[in-house]
Amino acid sequence: MTAIVILMITLAYLAGSISSAVLVCRLFRLPDPRSLGSGNPGTTNVLRIGGRLPAALTLIFDVLKGTIPVWSSYFLGIEPLFLGFIAVAACVGHIFPLYFGFRGGKAVATALGAMLPIGLDLSGLLILTWGLTVFASGYSSLAAIVTVSLAPLYTYFIKPEYSLPVLMLSVLIIARHRHNILRLYRGEESRVWDKGKTNE
């Protein structure tokens, strides 16, 4: 592993550690998303706490945390496997943020952002899958799980050389949603439009 790869992995983790949800909530003078609702500093919880604009800003910034490190690394000529490590580092930063007491979110938007440089066709499929699942079920967590589960398959047919890096991301995101999977199985998971619920 070269010095430039190690540098980009480190920078990706540091970028991922910037908690968009916490900063956006501070900007709009909203409660800390880690202490209200689901306690998850992510787009869905910010939507419940503050509405569409803060949630949209949180989503955009979380996506960029994944896109910028991976895209920059791509233009530096870093190989696909190591791009996967860089993408995972950005997501780990979001999950365990250095600057926010290591209390982070699920990294779904950051993982999506890390996959965007692969191509618009993959991005479109991921967004469509997420949107249709939310529309059909109302569960943001289920949409995330379904989307990342299908992402390696989509990637295999679009750019197969990136299948393994995407699979690495998918495993991380699914593992992060293990409690959501249990709640979905038990019928205890809250839907996107359920305000005041304590899970996500």
PDB file of N, CA, C and O in Angstrom, residues 128-192:
ATOM      1  N   LEU A 128     -33.218   5.002  -7.610  1.00  0.00           N
ATOM      2  CA  LEU A 128     -34.526   4.434  -7.960  1.00  0.00           C
ATOM      3  C   LEU A 128     -34.911   3.319  -6.989  1.00  0.00           C
ATOM      4  O   LEU A 128     -36.057   3.248  -6.526  1.00  0.00           O
ATOM      5  N   THR A 129     -33.960   2.448  -6.679  1.00  0.00           N
ATOM      6  CA  THR A 129     -34.230   1.345  -5.753  1.00  0.00           C
ATOM      7  C   THR A 129     -34.610   1.873  -4.380  1.00  0.00           C
ATOM      8  O   THR A 129     -35.582   1.410  -3.764  1.00  0.00           O
ATOM      9  N   TRP A 130     -33.855   2.854  -3.902  1.00  0.00           N
ATOM     10  CA  TRP A 130     -34.145   3.426  -2.577  1.00  0.00           C
ATOM     11  C   TRP A 130     -35.524   4.090  -2.576  1.00  0.00           C
ATOM     12  O   TRP A 130     -36.325   3.860  -1.666  1.00  0.00           O
ATOM     13  N   GLY A 131     -35.779   4.890  -3.610  1.00  0.00           N
ATOM     14  CA  GLY A 131     -37.045   5.618  -3.670  1.00  0.00           C
ATOM     15  C   GLY A 131     -38.250   4.695  -3.754  1.00  0.00           C
ATOM     16  O   GLY A 131     -39.253   4.901  -3.058  1.00  0.00           O
ATOM     17  N   LEU A 132     -38.172   3.672  -4.595  1.00  0.00           N
ATOM     18  CA  LEU A 132     -39.288   2.739  -4.744  1.00  0.00           C
ATOM     19  C   LEU A 132     -39.538   1.958  -3.453  1.00  0.00           C
ATOM     20  O   LEU A 132     -40.688   1.706  -3.081  1.00  0.00           O
ATOM     21  N   THR A 133     -38.451   1.592  -2.753  1.00  0.00           N
ATOM     22  CA  THR A 133     -38.609   0.829  -1.512  1.00  0.00           C
ATOM     23  C   THR A 133     -39.238   1.689  -0.426  1.00  0.00           C
ATOM     24  O   THR A 133     -40.115   1.228   0.315  1.00  0.00           O
ATOM     25  N   VAL A 134     -38.807   2.944  -0.329  1.00  0.00           N
ATOM     26  CA  VAL A 134     -39.414   3.853   0.650  1.00  0.00           C
ATOM     27  C   VAL A 134     -40.880   4.087   0.313  1.00  0.00           C
ATOM     28  O   VAL A 134     -41.753   4.060   1.193  1.00  0.00           O
ATOM     29  N   PHE A 135     -41.164   4.303  -0.967  1.00  0.00           N
ATOM     30  CA  PHE A 135     -42.540   4.552  -1.394  1.00  0.00           C
ATOM     31  C   PHE A 135     -43.442   3.359  -1.085  1.00  0.00           C
ATOM     32  O   PHE A 135     -44.574   3.514  -0.636  1.00  0.00           O
ATOM     33  N   ALA A 136     -42.921   2.159  -1.318  1.00  0.00           N
ATOM     34  CA  ALA A 136     -43.721   0.952  -1.120  1.00  0.00           C
ATOM     35  C   ALA A 136     -43.874   0.563   0.341  1.00  0.00           C
ATOM     36  O   ALA A 136     -44.916   0.040   0.751  1.00  0.00           O
ATOM     37  N   SER A 137     -42.829   0.831   1.139  1.00  0.00           N
ATOM     38  CA  SER A 137     -42.840   0.341   2.525  1.00  0.00           C
ATOM     39  C   SER A 137     -42.921   1.439   3.577  1.00  0.00           C
ATOM     40  O   SER A 137     -43.460   1.224   4.665  1.00  0.00           O
ATOM     41  N   GLY A 138     -42.338   2.606   3.264  1.00  0.00           N
ATOM     42  CA  GLY A 138     -42.274   3.683   4.251  1.00  0.00           C
ATOM     43  C   GLY A 138     -41.084   3.571   5.183  1.00  0.00           C
ATOM     44  O   GLY A 138     -40.866   4.436   6.035  1.00  0.00           O
ATOM     45  N   TYR A 139     -40.277   2.520   5.010  1.00  0.00           N
ATOM     46  CA  TYR A 139     -39.138   2.311   5.904  1.00  0.00           C
ATOM     47  C   TYR A 139     -37.829   2.774   5.254  1.00  0.00           C
ATOM     48  O   TYR A 139     -37.375   2.198   4.267  1.00  0.00           O
ATOM     49  N   SER A 140     -37.221   3.793   5.839  1.00  0.00           N
ATOM     50  CA  SER A 140     -35.933   4.269   5.333  1.00  0.00           C
ATOM     51  C   SER A 140     -34.851   3.215   5.514  1.00  0.00           C
ATOM     52  O   SER A 140     -34.001   3.010   4.640  1.00  0.00           O
ATOM     53  N   SER A 141     -34.875   2.530   6.660  1.00  0.00           N
ATOM     54  CA  SER A 141     -33.860   1.513   6.932  1.00  0.00           C
ATOM     55  C   SER A 141     -33.961   0.351   5.951  1.00  0.00           C
ATOM     56  O   SER A 141     -32.946  -0.142   5.445  1.00  0.00           O
ATOM     57  N   LEU A 142     -35.184  -0.088   5.648  1.00  0.00           N
ATOM     58  CA  LEU A 142     -35.373  -1.178   4.688  1.00  0.00           C
ATOM     59  C   LEU A 142     -34.883  -0.752   3.303  1.00  0.00           C
ATOM     60  O   LEU A 142     -34.246  -1.541   2.591  1.00  0.00           O
ATOM     61  N   ALA A 143     -35.160   0.482   2.928  1.00  0.00           N
ATOM     62  CA  ALA A 143     -34.705   0.991   1.635  1.00  0.00           C
ATOM     63  C   ALA A 143     -33.183   0.971   1.556  1.00  0.00           C
ATOM     64  O   ALA A 143     -32.608   0.597   0.525  1.00  0.00           O
ATOM     65  N   ALA A 144     -32.527   1.358   2.635  1.00  0.00           N
ATOM     66  CA  ALA A 144     -31.065   1.343   2.659  1.00  0.00           C
ATOM     67  C   ALA A 144     -30.533  -0.080   2.531  1.00  0.00           C
ATOM     68  O   ALA A 144     -29.599  -0.339   1.765  1.00  0.00           O
ATOM     69  N   ILE A 145     -31.126  -0.999   3.256  1.00  0.00           N
ATOM     70  CA  ILE A 145     -30.673  -2.390   3.240  1.00  0.00           C
ATOM     71  C   ILE A 145     -30.864  -3.013   1.863  1.00  0.00           C
ATOM     72  O   ILE A 145     -29.970  -3.680   1.333  1.00  0.00           O
ATOM     73  N   VAL A 146     -32.041  -2.803   1.268  1.00  0.00           N
ATOM     74  CA  VAL A 146     -32.319  -3.346  -0.061  1.00  0.00           C
ATOM     75  C   VAL A 146     -31.371  -2.743  -1.094  1.00  0.00           C
ATOM     76  O   VAL A 146     -30.807  -3.452  -1.940  1.00  0.00           O
ATOM     77  N   THR A 147     -31.171  -1.438  -1.012  1.00  0.00           N
ATOM     78  CA  THR A 147     -30.336  -0.745  -1.999  1.00  0.00           C
ATOM     79  C   THR A 147     -28.889  -1.212  -1.948  1.00  0.00           C
ATOM     80  O   THR A 147     -28.301  -1.536  -2.991  1.00  0.00           O
ATOM     81  N   VAL A 148     -28.304  -1.254  -0.757  1.00  0.00           N
ATOM     82  CA  VAL A 148     -26.898  -1.674  -0.682  1.00  0.00           C
ATOM     83  C   VAL A 148     -26.742  -3.160  -0.963  1.00  0.00           C
ATOM     84  O   VAL A 148     -25.679  -3.602  -1.415  1.00  0.00           O
ATOM     85  N   SER A 149     -27.792  -3.945  -0.708  1.00  0.00           N
ATOM     86  CA  SER A 149     -27.724  -5.371  -1.028  1.00  0.00           C
ATOM     87  C   SER A 149     -27.668  -5.601  -2.538  1.00  0.00           C
ATOM     88  O   SER A 149     -26.987  -6.525  -3.022  1.00  0.00           O
ATOM     89  N   LEU A 150     -28.382  -4.758  -3.288  1.00  0.00           N
ATOM     90  CA  LEU A 150     -28.401  -4.885  -4.745  1.00  0.00           C
ATOM     91  C   LEU A 150     -27.241  -4.158  -5.421  1.00  0.00           C
ATOM     92  O   LEU A 150     -26.939  -4.433  -6.590  1.00  0.00           O
ATOM     93  N   ALA A 151     -26.596  -3.253  -4.702  1.00  0.00           N
ATOM     94  CA  ALA A 151     -25.530  -2.443  -5.303  1.00  0.00           C
ATOM     95  C   ALA A 151     -24.409  -3.275  -5.922  1.00  0.00           C
ATOM     96  O   ALA A 151     -23.972  -2.985  -7.046  1.00  0.00           O
ATOM     97  N   PRO A 152     -23.890  -4.321  -5.253  1.00  0.00           N
ATOM     98  CA  PRO A 152     -22.828  -5.116  -5.897  1.00  0.00           C
ATOM     99  C   PRO A 152     -23.298  -5.790  -7.185  1.00  0.00           C
ATOM    100  O   PRO A 152     -22.519  -5.904  -8.148  1.00  0.00           O
ATOM    101  N   LEU A 153     -24.549  -6.238  -7.217  1.00  0.00           N
ATOM    102  CA  LEU A 153     -25.088  -6.868  -8.426  1.00  0.00           C
ATOM    103  C   LEU A 153     -25.184  -5.851  -9.560  1.00  0.00           C
ATOM    104  O   LEU A 153     -24.774  -6.149 -10.706  1.00  0.00           O
ATOM    105  N   TYR A 154     -25.722  -4.672  -9.257  1.00  0.00           N
ATOM    106  CA  TYR A 154     -25.786  -3.613 -10.270  1.00  0.00           C
ATOM    107  C   TYR A 154     -24.388  -3.306 -10.810  1.00  0.00           C
ATOM    108  O   TYR A 154     -24.181  -3.175 -12.025  1.00  0.00           O
ATOM    109  N   THR A 155     -23.441  -3.182  -9.882  1.00  0.00           N
ATOM    110  CA  THR A 155     -22.076  -2.814 -10.263  1.00  0.00           C
ATOM    111  C   THR A 155     -21.440  -3.880 -11.146  1.00  0.00           C
ATOM    112  O   THR A 155     -20.703  -3.564 -12.094  1.00  0.00           O
ATOM    113  N   TYR A 156     -21.731  -5.136 -10.862  1.00  0.00           N
ATOM    114  CA  TYR A 156     -21.154  -6.232 -11.638  1.00  0.00           C
ATOM    115  C   TYR A 156     -21.523  -6.126 -13.111  1.00  0.00           C
ATOM    116  O   TYR A 156     -20.700  -6.414 -13.990  1.00  0.00           O
ATOM    117  N   PHE A 157     -22.747  -5.690 -13.392  1.00  0.00           N
ATOM    118  CA  PHE A 157     -23.197  -5.587 -14.783  1.00  0.00           C
ATOM    119  C   PHE A 157     -22.814  -4.245 -15.425  1.00  0.00           C
ATOM    120  O   PHE A 157     -22.926  -4.109 -16.641  1.00  0.00           O
ATOM    121  N   ILE A 158     -22.395  -3.282 -14.622  1.00  0.00           N
ATOM    122  CA  ILE A 158     -22.048  -1.956 -15.161  1.00  0.00           C
ATOM    123  C   ILE A 158     -20.529  -1.798 -15.283  1.00  0.00           C
ATOM    124  O   ILE A 158     -20.006  -1.519 -16.350  1.00  0.00           O
ATOM    125  N   LYS A 159     -19.827  -1.968 -14.147  1.00  0.00           N
ATOM    126  CA  LYS A 159     -18.362  -1.894 -14.136  1.00  0.00           C
ATOM    127  C   LYS A 159     -17.859  -2.958 -13.170  1.00  0.00           C
ATOM    128  O   LYS A 159     -17.630  -2.673 -11.986  1.00  0.00           O
ATOM    129  N   PRO A 160     -17.709  -4.189 -13.642  1.00  0.00           N
ATOM    130  CA  PRO A 160     -17.411  -5.325 -12.752  1.00  0.00           C
ATOM    131  C   PRO A 160     -16.146  -5.157 -11.920  1.00  0.00           C
ATOM    132  O   PRO A 160     -16.048  -5.747 -10.831  1.00  0.00           O
ATOM    133  N   GLU A 161     -15.183  -4.358 -12.368  1.00  0.00           N
ATOM    134  CA  GLU A 161     -13.943  -4.185 -11.611  1.00  0.00           C
ATOM    135  C   GLU A 161     -14.168  -3.483 -10.271  1.00  0.00           C
ATOM    136  O   GLU A 161     -13.301  -3.520  -9.385  1.00  0.00           O
ATOM    137  N   TYR A 162     -15.339  -2.845 -10.129  1.00  0.00           N
ATOM    138  CA  TYR A 162     -15.661  -2.157  -8.870  1.00  0.00           C
ATOM    139  C   TYR A 162     -16.605  -2.965  -7.979  1.00  0.00           C
ATOM    140  O   TYR A 162     -17.048  -2.465  -6.944  1.00  0.00           O
ATOM    141  N   SER A 163     -16.896  -4.200  -8.367  1.00  0.00           N
ATOM    142  CA  SER A 163     -17.838  -5.022  -7.600  1.00  0.00           C
ATOM    143  C   SER A 163     -17.354  -5.279  -6.175  1.00  0.00           C
ATOM    144  O   SER A 163     -18.126  -5.200  -5.213  1.00  0.00           O
ATOM    145  N   LEU A 164     -16.062  -5.612  -6.031  1.00  0.00           N
ATOM    146  CA  LEU A 164     -15.529  -5.912  -4.700  1.00  0.00           C
ATOM    147  C   LEU A 164     -15.544  -4.675  -3.796  1.00  0.00           C
ATOM    148  O   LEU A 164     -15.990  -4.773  -2.639  1.00  0.00           O
ATOM    149  N   PRO A 165     -15.069  -3.511  -4.271  1.00  0.00           N
ATOM    150  CA  PRO A 165     -15.170  -2.313  -3.420  1.00  0.00           C
ATOM    151  C   PRO A 165     -16.597  -1.997  -2.994  1.00  0.00           C
ATOM    152  O   PRO A 165     -16.830  -1.629  -1.834  1.00  0.00           O
ATOM    153  N   VAL A 166     -17.549  -2.159  -3.905  1.00  0.00           N
ATOM    154  CA  VAL A 166     -18.950  -1.890  -3.560  1.00  0.00           C
ATOM    155  C   VAL A 166     -19.456  -2.918  -2.560  1.00  0.00           C
ATOM    156  O   VAL A 166     -20.200  -2.588  -1.630  1.00  0.00           O
ATOM    157  N   LEU A 167     -19.039  -4.165  -2.718  1.00  0.00           N
ATOM    158  CA  LEU A 167     -19.427  -5.212  -1.770  1.00  0.00           C
ATOM    159  C   LEU A 167     -18.903  -4.888  -0.370  1.00  0.00           C
ATOM    160  O   LEU A 167     -19.605  -5.112   0.634  1.00  0.00           O
ATOM    161  N   MET A 168     -17.704  -4.353  -0.293  1.00  0.00           N
ATOM    162  CA  MET A 168     -17.142  -3.954   1.006  1.00  0.00           C
ATOM    163  C   MET A 168     -18.037  -2.922   1.681  1.00  0.00           C
ATOM    164  O   MET A 168     -18.322  -3.020   2.882  1.00  0.00           O
ATOM    165  N   LEU A 169     -18.484  -1.946   0.916  1.00  0.00           N
ATOM    166  CA  LEU A 169     -19.382  -0.925   1.452  1.00  0.00           C
ATOM    167  C   LEU A 169     -20.715  -1.534   1.891  1.00  0.00           C
ATOM    168  O   LEU A 169     -21.248  -1.192   2.951  1.00  0.00           O
ATOM    169  N   SER A 170     -21.237  -2.411   1.066  1.00  0.00           N
ATOM    170  CA  SER A 170     -22.537  -3.027   1.361  1.00  0.00           C
ATOM    171  C   SER A 170     -22.500  -3.810   2.667  1.00  0.00           C
ATOM    172  O   SER A 170     -23.427  -3.707   3.488  1.00  0.00           O
ATOM    173  N   VAL A 171     -21.456  -4.581   2.872  1.00  0.00           N
ATOM    174  CA  VAL A 171     -21.329  -5.367   4.105  1.00  0.00           C
ATOM    175  C   VAL A 171     -21.282  -4.439   5.320  1.00  0.00           C
ATOM    176  O   VAL A 171     -21.931  -4.693   6.345  1.00  0.00           O
ATOM    177  N   LEU A 172     -20.535  -3.338   5.203  1.00  0.00           N
ATOM    178  CA  LEU A 172     -20.431  -2.376   6.302  1.00  0.00           C
ATOM    179  C   LEU A 172     -21.790  -1.775   6.642  1.00  0.00           C
ATOM    180  O   LEU A 172     -22.180  -1.702   7.815  1.00  0.00           O
ATOM    181  N   ILE A 173     -22.529  -1.348   5.618  1.00  0.00           N
ATOM    182  CA  ILE A 173     -23.821  -0.696   5.848  1.00  0.00           C
ATOM    183  C   ILE A 173     -24.849  -1.678   6.405  1.00  0.00           C
ATOM    184  O   ILE A 173     -25.615  -1.344   7.316  1.00  0.00           O
ATOM    185  N   ILE A 174     -24.872  -2.897   5.891  1.00  0.00           N
ATOM    186  CA  ILE A 174     -25.810  -3.897   6.400  1.00  0.00           C
ATOM    187  C   ILE A 174     -25.491  -4.222   7.862  1.00  0.00           C
ATOM    188  O   ILE A 174     -26.393  -4.341   8.708  1.00  0.00           O
ATOM    189  N   ALA A 175     -24.204  -4.357   8.187  1.00  0.00           N
ATOM    190  CA  ALA A 175     -23.813  -4.625   9.572  1.00  0.00           C
ATOM    191  C   ALA A 175     -24.248  -3.483  10.483  1.00  0.00           C
ATOM    192  O   ALA A 175     -24.691  -3.716  11.619  1.00  0.00           O
ATOM    193  N   ARG A 176     -24.155  -2.266   9.981  1.00  0.00           N
ATOM    194  CA  ARG A 176     -24.558  -1.096  10.773  1.00  0.00           C
ATOM    195  C   ARG A 176     -26.066  -1.074  11.013  1.00  0.00           C
ATOM    196  O   ARG A 176     -26.532  -0.471  11.972  1.00  0.00           O
ATOM    197  N   HIS A 177     -26.819  -1.757  10.164  1.00  0.00           N
ATOM    198  CA  HIS A 177     -28.276  -1.789  10.284  1.00  0.00           C
ATOM    199  C   HIS A 177     -28.790  -3.054  10.977  1.00  0.00           C
ATOM    200  O   HIS A 177     -29.972  -3.371  10.874  1.00  0.00           O
ATOM    201  N   ARG A 178     -27.936  -3.749  11.704  1.00  0.00           N
ATOM    202  CA  ARG A 178     -28.353  -5.027  12.298  1.00  0.00           C
ATOM    203  C   ARG A 178     -29.521  -4.837  13.269  1.00  0.00           C
ATOM    204  O   ARG A 178     -30.431  -5.693  13.313  1.00  0.00           O
ATOM    205  N   HIS A 179     -29.527  -3.750  14.031  1.00  0.00           N
ATOM    206  CA  HIS A 179     -30.639  -3.524  14.962  1.00  0.00           C
ATOM    207  C   HIS A 179     -31.929  -3.186  14.204  1.00  0.00           C
ATOM    208  O   HIS A 179     -33.026  -3.584  14.623  1.00  0.00           O
ATOM    209  N   ASN A 180     -31.790  -2.458  13.097  1.00  0.00           N
ATOM    210  CA  ASN A 180     -32.964  -2.153  12.270  1.00  0.00           C
ATOM    211  C   ASN A 180     -33.558  -3.424  11.682  1.00  0.00           C
ATOM    212  O   ASN A 180     -34.778  -3.566  11.586  1.00  0.00           O
ATOM    213  N   ILE A 181     -32.694  -4.352  11.283  1.00  0.00           N
ATOM    214  CA  ILE A 181     -33.161  -5.619  10.719  1.00  0.00           C
ATOM    215  C   ILE A 181     -33.995  -6.379  11.752  1.00  0.00           C
ATOM    216  O   ILE A 181     -35.060  -6.927  11.432  1.00  0.00           O
ATOM    217  N   LEU A 182     -33.533  -6.386  12.997  1.00  0.00           N
ATOM    218  CA  LEU A 182     -34.282  -7.052  14.065  1.00  0.00           C
ATOM    219  C   LEU A 182     -35.620  -6.370  14.303  1.00  0.00           C
ATOM    220  O   LEU A 182     -36.657  -7.037  14.471  1.00  0.00           O
ATOM    221  N   ARG A 183     -35.637  -5.027  14.290  1.00  0.00           N
ATOM    222  CA  ARG A 183     -36.891  -4.306  14.506  1.00  0.00           C
ATOM    223  C   ARG A 183     -37.857  -4.511  13.343  1.00  0.00           C
ATOM    224  O   ARG A 183     -39.069  -4.615  13.547  1.00  0.00           O
ATOM    225  N   LEU A 184     -37.334  -4.558  12.135  1.00  0.00           N
ATOM    226  CA  LEU A 184     -38.189  -4.833  10.980  1.00  0.00           C
ATOM    227  C   LEU A 184     -38.818  -6.216  11.107  1.00  0.00           C
ATOM    228  O   LEU A 184     -40.007  -6.401  10.819  1.00  0.00           O
ATOM    229  N   TYR A 185     -38.031  -7.177  11.531  1.00  0.00           N
ATOM    230  CA  TYR A 185     -38.530  -8.550  11.696  1.00  0.00           C
ATOM    231  C   TYR A 185     -39.630  -8.614  12.755  1.00  0.00           C
ATOM    232  O   TYR A 185     -40.618  -9.345  12.615  1.00  0.00           O
ATOM    233  N   ARG A 186     -39.460  -7.799  13.801  1.00  0.00           N
ATOM    234  CA  ARG A 186     -40.434  -7.804  14.895  1.00  0.00           C
ATOM    235  C   ARG A 186     -41.622  -6.870  14.651  1.00  0.00           C
ATOM    236  O   ARG A 186     -42.559  -6.835  15.444  1.00  0.00           O
ATOM    237  N   GLY A 187     -41.559  -6.096  13.569  1.00  0.00           N
ATOM    238  CA  GLY A 187     -42.617  -5.134  13.286  1.00  0.00           C
ATOM    239  C   GLY A 187     -42.567  -3.908  14.177  1.00  0.00           C
ATOM    240  O   GLY A 187     -43.579  -3.228  14.370  1.00  0.00           O
ATOM    241  N   GLU A 188     -41.372  -3.572  14.685  1.00  0.00           N
ATOM    242  CA  GLU A 188     -41.219  -2.456  15.615  1.00  0.00           C
ATOM    243  C   GLU A 188     -40.554  -1.236  14.986  1.00  0.00           C
ATOM    244  O   GLU A 188     -40.395  -0.207  15.647  1.00  0.00           O
ATOM    245  N   GLU A 189     -40.157  -1.319  13.733  1.00  0.00           N
ATOM    246  CA  GLU A 189     -39.449  -0.213  13.082  1.00  0.00           C
ATOM    247  C   GLU A 189     -40.421   0.900  12.727  1.00  0.00           C
ATOM    248  O   GLU A 189     -41.559   0.665  12.311  1.00  0.00           O
ATOM    249  N   SER A 190     -39.970   2.157  12.887  1.00  0.00           N
ATOM    250  CA  SER A 190     -40.821   3.299  12.548  1.00  0.00           C
ATOM    251  C   SER A 190     -40.638   3.680  11.083  1.00  0.00           C
ATOM    252  O   SER A 190     -39.590   3.435  10.488  1.00  0.00           O
ATOM    253  N   ARG A 191     -41.694   4.272  10.513  1.00  0.00           N
ATOM    254  CA  ARG A 191     -41.635   4.720   9.126  1.00  0.00           C
ATOM    255  C   ARG A 191     -41.104   6.148   9.046  1.00  0.00           C
ATOM    256  O   ARG A 191     -41.015   6.848  10.055  1.00  0.00           O
ATOM    257  N   VAL A 192     -40.746   6.558   7.832  1.00  0.00           N
ATOM    258  CA  VAL A 192     -40.133   7.867   7.612  1.00  0.00           C
ATOM    259  C   VAL A 192     -40.996   8.985   8.161  1.00  0.00           C
ATOM    260  O   VAL A 192     -40.500   9.945   8.754  1.00  0.00           O
TER     261      VAL A 192
END
